[in-house]
PDB file of C-alpha atoms in Angstrom:
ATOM      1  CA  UNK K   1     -22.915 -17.463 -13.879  1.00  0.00           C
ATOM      2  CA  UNK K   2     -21.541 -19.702 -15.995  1.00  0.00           C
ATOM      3  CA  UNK K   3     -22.097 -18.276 -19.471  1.00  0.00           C
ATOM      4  CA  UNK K   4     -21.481 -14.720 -18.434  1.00  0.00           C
ATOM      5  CA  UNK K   5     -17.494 -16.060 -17.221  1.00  0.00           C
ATOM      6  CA  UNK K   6     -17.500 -17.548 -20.162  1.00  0.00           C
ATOM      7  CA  UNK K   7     -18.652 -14.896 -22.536  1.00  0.00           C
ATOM      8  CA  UNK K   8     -15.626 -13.169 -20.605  1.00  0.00           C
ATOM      9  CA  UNK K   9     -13.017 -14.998 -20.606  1.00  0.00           C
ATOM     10  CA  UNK K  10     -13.794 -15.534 -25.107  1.00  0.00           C
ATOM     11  CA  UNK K  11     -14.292 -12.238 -24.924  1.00  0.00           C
ATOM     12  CA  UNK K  12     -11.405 -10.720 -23.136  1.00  0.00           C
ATOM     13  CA  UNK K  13      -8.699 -13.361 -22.879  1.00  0.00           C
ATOM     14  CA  UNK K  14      -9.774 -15.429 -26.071  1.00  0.00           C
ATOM     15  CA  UNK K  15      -9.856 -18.659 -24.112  1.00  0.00           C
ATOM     16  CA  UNK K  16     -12.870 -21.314 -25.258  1.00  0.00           C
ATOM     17  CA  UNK K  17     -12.501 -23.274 -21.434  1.00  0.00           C
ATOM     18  CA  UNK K  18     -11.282 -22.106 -18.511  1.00  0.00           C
ATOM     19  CA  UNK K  19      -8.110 -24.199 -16.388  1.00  0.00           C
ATOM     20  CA  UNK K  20      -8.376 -27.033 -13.727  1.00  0.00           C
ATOM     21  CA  UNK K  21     -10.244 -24.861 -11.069  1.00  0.00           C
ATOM     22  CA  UNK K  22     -10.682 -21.949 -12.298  1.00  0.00           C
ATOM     23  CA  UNK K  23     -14.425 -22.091 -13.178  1.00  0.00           C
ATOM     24  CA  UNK K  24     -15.025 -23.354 -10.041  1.00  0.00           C
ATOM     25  CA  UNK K  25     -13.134 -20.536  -7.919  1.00  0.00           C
ATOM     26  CA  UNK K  26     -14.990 -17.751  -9.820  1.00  0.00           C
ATOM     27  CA  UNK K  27     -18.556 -19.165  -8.882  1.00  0.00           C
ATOM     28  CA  UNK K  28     -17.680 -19.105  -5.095  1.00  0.00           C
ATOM     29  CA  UNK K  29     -16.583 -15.952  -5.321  1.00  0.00           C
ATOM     30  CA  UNK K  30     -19.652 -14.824  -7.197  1.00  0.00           C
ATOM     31  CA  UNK K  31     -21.617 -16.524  -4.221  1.00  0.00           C
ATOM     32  CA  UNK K  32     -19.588 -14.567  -2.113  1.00  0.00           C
ATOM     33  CA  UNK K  33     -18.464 -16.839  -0.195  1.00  0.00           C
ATOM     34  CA  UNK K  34     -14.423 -16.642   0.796  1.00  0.00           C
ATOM     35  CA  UNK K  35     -11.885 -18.774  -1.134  1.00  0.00           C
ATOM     36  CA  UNK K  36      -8.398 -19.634  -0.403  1.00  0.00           C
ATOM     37  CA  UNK K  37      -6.405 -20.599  -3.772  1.00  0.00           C
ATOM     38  CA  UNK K  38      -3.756 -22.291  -4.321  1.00  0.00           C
ATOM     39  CA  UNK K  39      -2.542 -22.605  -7.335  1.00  0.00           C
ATOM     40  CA  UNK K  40       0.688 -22.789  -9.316  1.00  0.00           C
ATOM     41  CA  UNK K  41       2.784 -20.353 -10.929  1.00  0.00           C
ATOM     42  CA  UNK K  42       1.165 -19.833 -14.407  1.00  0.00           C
ATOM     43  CA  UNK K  43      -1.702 -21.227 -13.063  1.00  0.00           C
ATOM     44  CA  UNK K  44      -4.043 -18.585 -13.894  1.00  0.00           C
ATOM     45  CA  UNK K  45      -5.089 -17.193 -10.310  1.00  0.00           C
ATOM     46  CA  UNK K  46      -5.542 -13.530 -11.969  1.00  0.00           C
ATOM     47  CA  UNK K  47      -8.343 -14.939 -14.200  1.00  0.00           C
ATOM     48  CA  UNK K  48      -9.815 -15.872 -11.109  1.00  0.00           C
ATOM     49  CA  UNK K  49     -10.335 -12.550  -9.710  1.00  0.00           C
ATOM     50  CA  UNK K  50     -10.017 -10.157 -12.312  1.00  0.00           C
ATOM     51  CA  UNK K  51     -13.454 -12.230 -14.053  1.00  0.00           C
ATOM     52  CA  UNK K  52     -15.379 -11.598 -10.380  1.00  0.00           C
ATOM     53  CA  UNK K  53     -14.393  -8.347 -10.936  1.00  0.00           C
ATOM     54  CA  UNK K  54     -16.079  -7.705 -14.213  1.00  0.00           C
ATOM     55  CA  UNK K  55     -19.328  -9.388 -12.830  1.00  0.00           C
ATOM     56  CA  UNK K  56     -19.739  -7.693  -9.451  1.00  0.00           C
ATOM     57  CA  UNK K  57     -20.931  -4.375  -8.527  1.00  0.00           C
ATOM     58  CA  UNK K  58     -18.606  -1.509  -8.249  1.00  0.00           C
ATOM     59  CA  UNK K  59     -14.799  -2.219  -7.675  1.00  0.00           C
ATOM     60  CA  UNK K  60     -12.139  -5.156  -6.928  1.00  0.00           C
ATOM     61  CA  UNK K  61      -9.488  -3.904  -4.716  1.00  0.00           C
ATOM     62  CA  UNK K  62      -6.778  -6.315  -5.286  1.00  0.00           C
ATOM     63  CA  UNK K  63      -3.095  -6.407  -2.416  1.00  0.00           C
ATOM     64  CA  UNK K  64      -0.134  -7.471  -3.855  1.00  0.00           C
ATOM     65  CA  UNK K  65       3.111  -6.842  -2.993  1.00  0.00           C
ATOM     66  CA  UNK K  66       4.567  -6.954  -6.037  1.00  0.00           C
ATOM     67  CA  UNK K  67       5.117  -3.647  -8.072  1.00  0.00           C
ATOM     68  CA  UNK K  68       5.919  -5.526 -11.587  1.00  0.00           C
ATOM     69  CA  UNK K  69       3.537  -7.744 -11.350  1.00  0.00           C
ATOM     70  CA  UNK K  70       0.993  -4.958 -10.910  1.00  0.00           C
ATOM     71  CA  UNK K  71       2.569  -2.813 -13.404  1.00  0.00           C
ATOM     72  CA  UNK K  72       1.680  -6.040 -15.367  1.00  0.00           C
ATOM     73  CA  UNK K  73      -1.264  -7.017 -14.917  1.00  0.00           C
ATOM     74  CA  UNK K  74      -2.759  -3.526 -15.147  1.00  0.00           C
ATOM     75  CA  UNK K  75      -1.065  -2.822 -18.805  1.00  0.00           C
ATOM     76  CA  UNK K  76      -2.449  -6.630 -19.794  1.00  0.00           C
ATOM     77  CA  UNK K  77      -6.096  -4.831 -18.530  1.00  0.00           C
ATOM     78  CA  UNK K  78      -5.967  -1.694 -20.006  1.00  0.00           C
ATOM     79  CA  UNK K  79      -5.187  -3.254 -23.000  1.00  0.00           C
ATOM     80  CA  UNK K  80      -8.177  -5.230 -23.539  1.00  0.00           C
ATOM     81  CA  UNK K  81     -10.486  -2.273 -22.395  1.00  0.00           C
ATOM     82  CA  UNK K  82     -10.686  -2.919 -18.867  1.00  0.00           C
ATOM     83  CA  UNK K  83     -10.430   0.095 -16.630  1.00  0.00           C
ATOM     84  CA  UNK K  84      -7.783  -0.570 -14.008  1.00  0.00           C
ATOM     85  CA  UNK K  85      -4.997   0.903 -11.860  1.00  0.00           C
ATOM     86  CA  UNK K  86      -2.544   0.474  -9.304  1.00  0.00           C
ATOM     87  CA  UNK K  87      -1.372   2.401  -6.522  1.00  0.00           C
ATOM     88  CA  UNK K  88       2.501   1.989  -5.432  1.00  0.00           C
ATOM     89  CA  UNK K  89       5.481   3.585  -4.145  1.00  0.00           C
ATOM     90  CA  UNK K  90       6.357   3.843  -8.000  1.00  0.00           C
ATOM     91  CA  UNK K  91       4.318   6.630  -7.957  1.00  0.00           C
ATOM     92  CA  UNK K  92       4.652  10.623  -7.026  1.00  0.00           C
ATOM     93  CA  UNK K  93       2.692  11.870  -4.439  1.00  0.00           C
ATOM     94  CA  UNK K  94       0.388  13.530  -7.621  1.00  0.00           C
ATOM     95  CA  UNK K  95      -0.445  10.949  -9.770  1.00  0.00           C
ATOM     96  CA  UNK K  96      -1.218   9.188  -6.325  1.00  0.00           C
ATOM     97  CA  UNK K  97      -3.519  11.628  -5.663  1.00  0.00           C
ATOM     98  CA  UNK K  98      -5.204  11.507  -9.283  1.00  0.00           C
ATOM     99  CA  UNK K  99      -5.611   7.987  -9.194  1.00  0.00           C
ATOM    100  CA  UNK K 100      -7.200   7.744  -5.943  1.00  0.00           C
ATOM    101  CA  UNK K 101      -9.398  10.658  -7.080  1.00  0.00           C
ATOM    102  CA  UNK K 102     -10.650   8.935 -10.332  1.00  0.00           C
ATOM    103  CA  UNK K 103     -11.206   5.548  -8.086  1.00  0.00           C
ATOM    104  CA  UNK K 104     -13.393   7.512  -5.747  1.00  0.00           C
ATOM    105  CA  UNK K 105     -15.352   8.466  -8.977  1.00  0.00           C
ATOM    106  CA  UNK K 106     -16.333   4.584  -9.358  1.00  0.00           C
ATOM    107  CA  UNK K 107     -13.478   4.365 -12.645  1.00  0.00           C
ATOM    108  CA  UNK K 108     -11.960   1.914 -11.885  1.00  0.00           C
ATOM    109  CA  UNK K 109     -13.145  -2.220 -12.191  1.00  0.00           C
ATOM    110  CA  UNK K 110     -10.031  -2.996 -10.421  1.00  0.00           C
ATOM    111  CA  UNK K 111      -7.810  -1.316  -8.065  1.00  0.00           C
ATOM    112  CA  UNK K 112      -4.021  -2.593  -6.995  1.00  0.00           C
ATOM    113  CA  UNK K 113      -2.717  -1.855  -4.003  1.00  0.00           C
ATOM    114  CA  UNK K 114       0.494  -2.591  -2.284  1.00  0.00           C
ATOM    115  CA  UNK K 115      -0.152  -3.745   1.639  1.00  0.00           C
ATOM    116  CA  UNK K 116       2.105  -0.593   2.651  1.00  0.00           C
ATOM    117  CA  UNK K 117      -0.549   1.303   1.289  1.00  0.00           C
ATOM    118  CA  UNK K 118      -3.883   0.342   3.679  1.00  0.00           C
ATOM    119  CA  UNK K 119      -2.020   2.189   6.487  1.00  0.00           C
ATOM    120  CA  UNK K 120      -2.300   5.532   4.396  1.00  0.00           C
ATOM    121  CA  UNK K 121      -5.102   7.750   5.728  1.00  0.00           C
ATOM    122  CA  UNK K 122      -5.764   9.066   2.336  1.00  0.00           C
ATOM    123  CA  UNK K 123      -6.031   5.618   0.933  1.00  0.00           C
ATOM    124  CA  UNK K 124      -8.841   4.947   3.924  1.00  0.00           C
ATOM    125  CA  UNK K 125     -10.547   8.382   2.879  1.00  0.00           C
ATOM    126  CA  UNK K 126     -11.550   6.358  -0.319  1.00  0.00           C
ATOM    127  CA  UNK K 127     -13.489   3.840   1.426  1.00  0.00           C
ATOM    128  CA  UNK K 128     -16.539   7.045   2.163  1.00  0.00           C
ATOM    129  CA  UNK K 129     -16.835   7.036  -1.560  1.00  0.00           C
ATOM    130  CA  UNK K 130     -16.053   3.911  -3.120  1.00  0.00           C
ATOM    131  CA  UNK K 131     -18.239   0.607  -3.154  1.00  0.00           C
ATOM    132  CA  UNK K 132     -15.483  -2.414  -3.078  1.00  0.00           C
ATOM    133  CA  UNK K 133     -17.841  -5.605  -3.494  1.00  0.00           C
ATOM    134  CA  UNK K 134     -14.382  -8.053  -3.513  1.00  0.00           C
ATOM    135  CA  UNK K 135     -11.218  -8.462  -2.377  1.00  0.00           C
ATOM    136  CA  UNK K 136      -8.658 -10.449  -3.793  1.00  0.00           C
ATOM    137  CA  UNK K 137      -5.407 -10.989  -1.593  1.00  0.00           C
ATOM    138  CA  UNK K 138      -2.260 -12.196  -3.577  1.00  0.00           C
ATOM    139  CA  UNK K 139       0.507 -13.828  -2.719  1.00  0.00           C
ATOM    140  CA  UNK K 140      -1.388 -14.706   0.341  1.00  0.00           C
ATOM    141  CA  UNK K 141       0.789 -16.623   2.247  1.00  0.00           C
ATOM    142  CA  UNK K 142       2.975 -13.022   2.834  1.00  0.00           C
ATOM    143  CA  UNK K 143       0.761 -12.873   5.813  1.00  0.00           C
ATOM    144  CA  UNK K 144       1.960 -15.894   7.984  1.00  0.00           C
ATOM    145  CA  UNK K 145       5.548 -15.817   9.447  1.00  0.00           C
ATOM    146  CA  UNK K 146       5.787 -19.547   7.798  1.00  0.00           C
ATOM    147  CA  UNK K 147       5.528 -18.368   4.501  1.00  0.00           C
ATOM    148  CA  UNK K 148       8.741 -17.802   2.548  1.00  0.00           C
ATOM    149  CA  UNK K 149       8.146 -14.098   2.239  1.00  0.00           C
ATOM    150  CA  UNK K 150       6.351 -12.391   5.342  1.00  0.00           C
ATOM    151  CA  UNK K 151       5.281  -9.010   4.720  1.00  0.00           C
ATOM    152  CA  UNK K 152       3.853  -7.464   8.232  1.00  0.00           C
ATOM    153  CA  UNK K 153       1.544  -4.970   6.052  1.00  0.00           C
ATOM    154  CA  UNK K 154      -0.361  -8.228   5.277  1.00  0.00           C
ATOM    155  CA  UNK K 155      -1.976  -7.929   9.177  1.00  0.00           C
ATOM    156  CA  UNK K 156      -3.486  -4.933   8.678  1.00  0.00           C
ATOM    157  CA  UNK K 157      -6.090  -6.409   6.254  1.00  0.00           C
ATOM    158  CA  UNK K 158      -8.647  -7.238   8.720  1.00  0.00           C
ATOM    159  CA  UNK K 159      -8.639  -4.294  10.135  1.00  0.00           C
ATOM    160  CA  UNK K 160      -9.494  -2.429   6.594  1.00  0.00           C
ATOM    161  CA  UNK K 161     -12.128  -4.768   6.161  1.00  0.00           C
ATOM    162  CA  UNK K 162     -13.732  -3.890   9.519  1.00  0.00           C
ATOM    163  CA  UNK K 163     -13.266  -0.313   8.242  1.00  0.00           C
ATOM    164  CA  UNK K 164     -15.342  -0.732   4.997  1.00  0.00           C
ATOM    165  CA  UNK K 165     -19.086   0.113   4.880  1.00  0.00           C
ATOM    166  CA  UNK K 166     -20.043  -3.811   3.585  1.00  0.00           C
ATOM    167  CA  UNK K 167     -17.657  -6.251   4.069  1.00  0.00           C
ATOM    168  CA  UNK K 168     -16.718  -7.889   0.722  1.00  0.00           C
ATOM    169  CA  UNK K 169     -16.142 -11.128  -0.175  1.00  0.00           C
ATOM    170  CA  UNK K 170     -12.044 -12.237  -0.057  1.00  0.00           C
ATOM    171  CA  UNK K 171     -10.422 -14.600  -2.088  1.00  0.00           C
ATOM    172  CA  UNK K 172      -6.816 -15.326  -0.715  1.00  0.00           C
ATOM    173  CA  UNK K 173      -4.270 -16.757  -3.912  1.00  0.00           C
ATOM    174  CA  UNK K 174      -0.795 -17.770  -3.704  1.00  0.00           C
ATOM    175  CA  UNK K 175       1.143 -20.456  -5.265  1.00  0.00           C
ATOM    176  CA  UNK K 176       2.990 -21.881  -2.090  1.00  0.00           C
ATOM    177  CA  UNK K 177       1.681 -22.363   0.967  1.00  0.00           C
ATOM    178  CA  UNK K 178       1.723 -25.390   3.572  1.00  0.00           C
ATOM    179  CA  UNK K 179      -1.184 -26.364   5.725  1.00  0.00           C
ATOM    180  CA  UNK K 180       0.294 -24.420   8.472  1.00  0.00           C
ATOM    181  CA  UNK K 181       0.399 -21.325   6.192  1.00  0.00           C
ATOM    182  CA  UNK K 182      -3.130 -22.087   4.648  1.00  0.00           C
ATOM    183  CA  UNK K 183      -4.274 -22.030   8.006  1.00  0.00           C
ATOM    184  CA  UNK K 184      -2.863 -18.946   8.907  1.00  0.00           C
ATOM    185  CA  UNK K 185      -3.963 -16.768   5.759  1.00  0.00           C
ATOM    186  CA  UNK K 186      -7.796 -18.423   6.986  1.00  0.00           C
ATOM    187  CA  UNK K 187      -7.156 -17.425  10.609  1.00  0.00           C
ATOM    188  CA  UNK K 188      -5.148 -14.538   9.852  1.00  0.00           C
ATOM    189  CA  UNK K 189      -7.419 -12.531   7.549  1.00  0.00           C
ATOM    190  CA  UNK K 190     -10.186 -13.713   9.331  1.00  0.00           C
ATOM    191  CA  UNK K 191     -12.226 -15.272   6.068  1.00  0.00           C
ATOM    192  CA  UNK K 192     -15.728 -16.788   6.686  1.00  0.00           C
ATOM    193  CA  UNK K 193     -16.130 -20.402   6.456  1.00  0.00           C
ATOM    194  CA  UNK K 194     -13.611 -20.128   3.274  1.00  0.00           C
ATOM    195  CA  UNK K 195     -13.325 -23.039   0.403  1.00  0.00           C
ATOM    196  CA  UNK K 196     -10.343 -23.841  -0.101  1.00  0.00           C
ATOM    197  CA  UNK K 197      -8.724 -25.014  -3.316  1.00  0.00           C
ATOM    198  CA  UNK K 198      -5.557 -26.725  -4.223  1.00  0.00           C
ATOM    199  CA  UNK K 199      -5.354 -27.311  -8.097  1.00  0.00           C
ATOM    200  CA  UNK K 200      -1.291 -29.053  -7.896  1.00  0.00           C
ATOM    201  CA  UNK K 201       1.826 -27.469  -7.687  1.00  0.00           C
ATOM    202  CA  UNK K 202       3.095 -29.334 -10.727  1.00  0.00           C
ATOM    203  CA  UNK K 203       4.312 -27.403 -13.760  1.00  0.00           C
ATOM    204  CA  UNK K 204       4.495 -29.196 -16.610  1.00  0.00           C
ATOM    205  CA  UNK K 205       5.955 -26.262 -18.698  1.00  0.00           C
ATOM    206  CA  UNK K 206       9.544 -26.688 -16.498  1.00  0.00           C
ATOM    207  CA  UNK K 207      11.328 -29.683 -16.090  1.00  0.00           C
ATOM    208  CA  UNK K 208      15.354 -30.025 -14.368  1.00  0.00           C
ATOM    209  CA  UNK K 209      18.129 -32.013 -15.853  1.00  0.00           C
ATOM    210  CA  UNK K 210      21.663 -32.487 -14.936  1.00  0.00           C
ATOM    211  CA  UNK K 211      24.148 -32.912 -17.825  1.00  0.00           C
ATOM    212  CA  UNK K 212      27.739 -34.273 -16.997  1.00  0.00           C
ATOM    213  CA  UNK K 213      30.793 -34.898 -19.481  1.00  0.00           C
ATOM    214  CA  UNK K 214      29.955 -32.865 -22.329  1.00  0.00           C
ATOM    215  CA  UNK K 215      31.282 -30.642 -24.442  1.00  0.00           C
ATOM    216  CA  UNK K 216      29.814 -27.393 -22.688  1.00  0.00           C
ATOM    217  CA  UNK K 217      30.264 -24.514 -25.586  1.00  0.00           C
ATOM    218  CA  UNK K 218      28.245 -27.488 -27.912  1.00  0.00           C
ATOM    219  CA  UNK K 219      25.633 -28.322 -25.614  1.00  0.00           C
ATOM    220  CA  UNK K 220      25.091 -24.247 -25.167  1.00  0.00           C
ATOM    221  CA  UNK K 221      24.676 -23.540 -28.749  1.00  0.00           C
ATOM    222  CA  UNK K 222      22.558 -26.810 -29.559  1.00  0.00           C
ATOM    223  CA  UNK K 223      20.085 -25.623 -26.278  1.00  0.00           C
ATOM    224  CA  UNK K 224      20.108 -22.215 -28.044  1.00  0.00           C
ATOM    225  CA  UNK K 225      19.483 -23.623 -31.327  1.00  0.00           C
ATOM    226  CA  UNK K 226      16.386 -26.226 -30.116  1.00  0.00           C
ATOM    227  CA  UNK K 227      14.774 -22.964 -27.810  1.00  0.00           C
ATOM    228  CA  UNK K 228      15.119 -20.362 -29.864  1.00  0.00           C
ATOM    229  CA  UNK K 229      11.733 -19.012 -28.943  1.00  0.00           C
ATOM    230  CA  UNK K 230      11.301 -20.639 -25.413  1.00  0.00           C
ATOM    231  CA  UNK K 231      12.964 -19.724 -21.660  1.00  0.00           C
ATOM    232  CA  UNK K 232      15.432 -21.403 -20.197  1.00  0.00           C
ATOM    233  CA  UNK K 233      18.147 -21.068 -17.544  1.00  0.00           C
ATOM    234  CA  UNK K 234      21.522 -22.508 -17.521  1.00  0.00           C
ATOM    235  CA  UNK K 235      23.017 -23.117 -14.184  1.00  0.00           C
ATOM    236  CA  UNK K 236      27.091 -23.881 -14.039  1.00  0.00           C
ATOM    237  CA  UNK K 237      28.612 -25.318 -10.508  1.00  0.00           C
ATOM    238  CA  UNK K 238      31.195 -22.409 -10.542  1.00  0.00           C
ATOM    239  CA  UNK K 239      31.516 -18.362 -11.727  1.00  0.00           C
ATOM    240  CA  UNK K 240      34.830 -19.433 -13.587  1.00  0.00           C
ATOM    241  CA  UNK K 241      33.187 -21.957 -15.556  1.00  0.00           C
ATOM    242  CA  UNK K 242      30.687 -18.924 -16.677  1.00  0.00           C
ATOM    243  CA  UNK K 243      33.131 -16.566 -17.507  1.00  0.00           C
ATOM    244  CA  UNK K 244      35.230 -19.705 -19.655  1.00  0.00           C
TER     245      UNK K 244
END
């Protein structure tokens, strides 16, 4: 395994190592056995199922529940020659309709799906035709009512599995999640003796500060002037002080 990831992630993503965990999250997954993730913002979880994805047979249905990110993630894919989609309520009815079409024809590598969409019975039809050897659940803690942002759809997971030919292997990511939501996404989606993996929750790439008594239109212009080509966000105590 490990000089095909590799091979894949110079090839596609022009990285010569992979992050703190990520090497060892994609050989689980290619030993299908079930993973839970967690790993921070920026982290790199998508490396660590979109890679699977290129390696296994047939296609990676991936949940997430969030349209952007999708939108995203699929662009970033398509434009480094990997076949992928998403399914949302973005979409019209049509295009819906073509894309679920084109996935039954085995065109798709990966395949994003919000968690509204599993209670679709056209969406289901596709499971007669399509071979789904992994599934990667996002934003995984969405599916305990501890998490910060329960989404019900999230329950009807197990129930798709139960509805597929094979049961794939599932790899459960998110970026926040307590031991009492950890154990939920394990309990909840039902995973199989999972691994689970913490890499941190530090981010070295943000930092907070607090700046008192100083001159606040100099300060502004000298952040401006030191970031020019970095993020940032500038919080003030009050709207007034915004609009000075």
């Amino acid at each position: 395994m490990g000089s095909a990831a590799q091979k894949l992630l110079e090839q596609y993503y022009g990285y010569q190592s992979f992050r703190a965990g990520q090497e060892e999250i994609i050989a689980n997954i290619l030993e299908h056995t079930d993973s839970v993730c967690i790993m921070p913002t920026g982290g790199g979880k998508s490396i660590c199922f979109q890679i699977p994805a290129l390696l296994l047979p047939g296609t990676t249905l991936v949940i997430s529940p969030l349209i952007s990110l999708m939108k995203d993630q699929v662009d970033g894919l398509g434009s480094l020659g990997i076949p992928a989609t998403f399914i949302n309520s973005s979409l019209g009815q049509k295009e819906i309709t073509k894309r679920l079409a084109e996935a039954g024809d085995g065109r798709y590598k990966l395949l994003y799906i919000a968690p509204e969409r599993m209670e679709s019975k056209e969406f289901r039809a596709l499971f007669d035709s399509l071979t789904i050897s992994f599934l990667a659940v996002d934003e995984a803690h969405c599916i305990s009512q501890w998490g910060h942002d329960f989404r019900p759809s999230y329950l009807a997971i197990p129930a798709l599995l139960q509805e597929l030919p094979a049961r794939p292997v599932v790899a459960a990511f998110t970026a926040t999640a307590t031991p009492e939501v950890t154990e939920d996404i394990i309990r909840l989606l039902k995973l199989k003796k999972p691994r689970v993996y913490i890499s941190g929750f530090d981010r070295p790439n943000l930092y907070f500060t607090v700046e008192r008594g100083v001159n606040k239109k100099d300060f502004l212009l000298a952040y401006l002037a030191q970031n020019q080509k970095q993020a940032g966000i500038i919080y003030a105590a009050t709207r007034k002080e915004v609009d000075g």
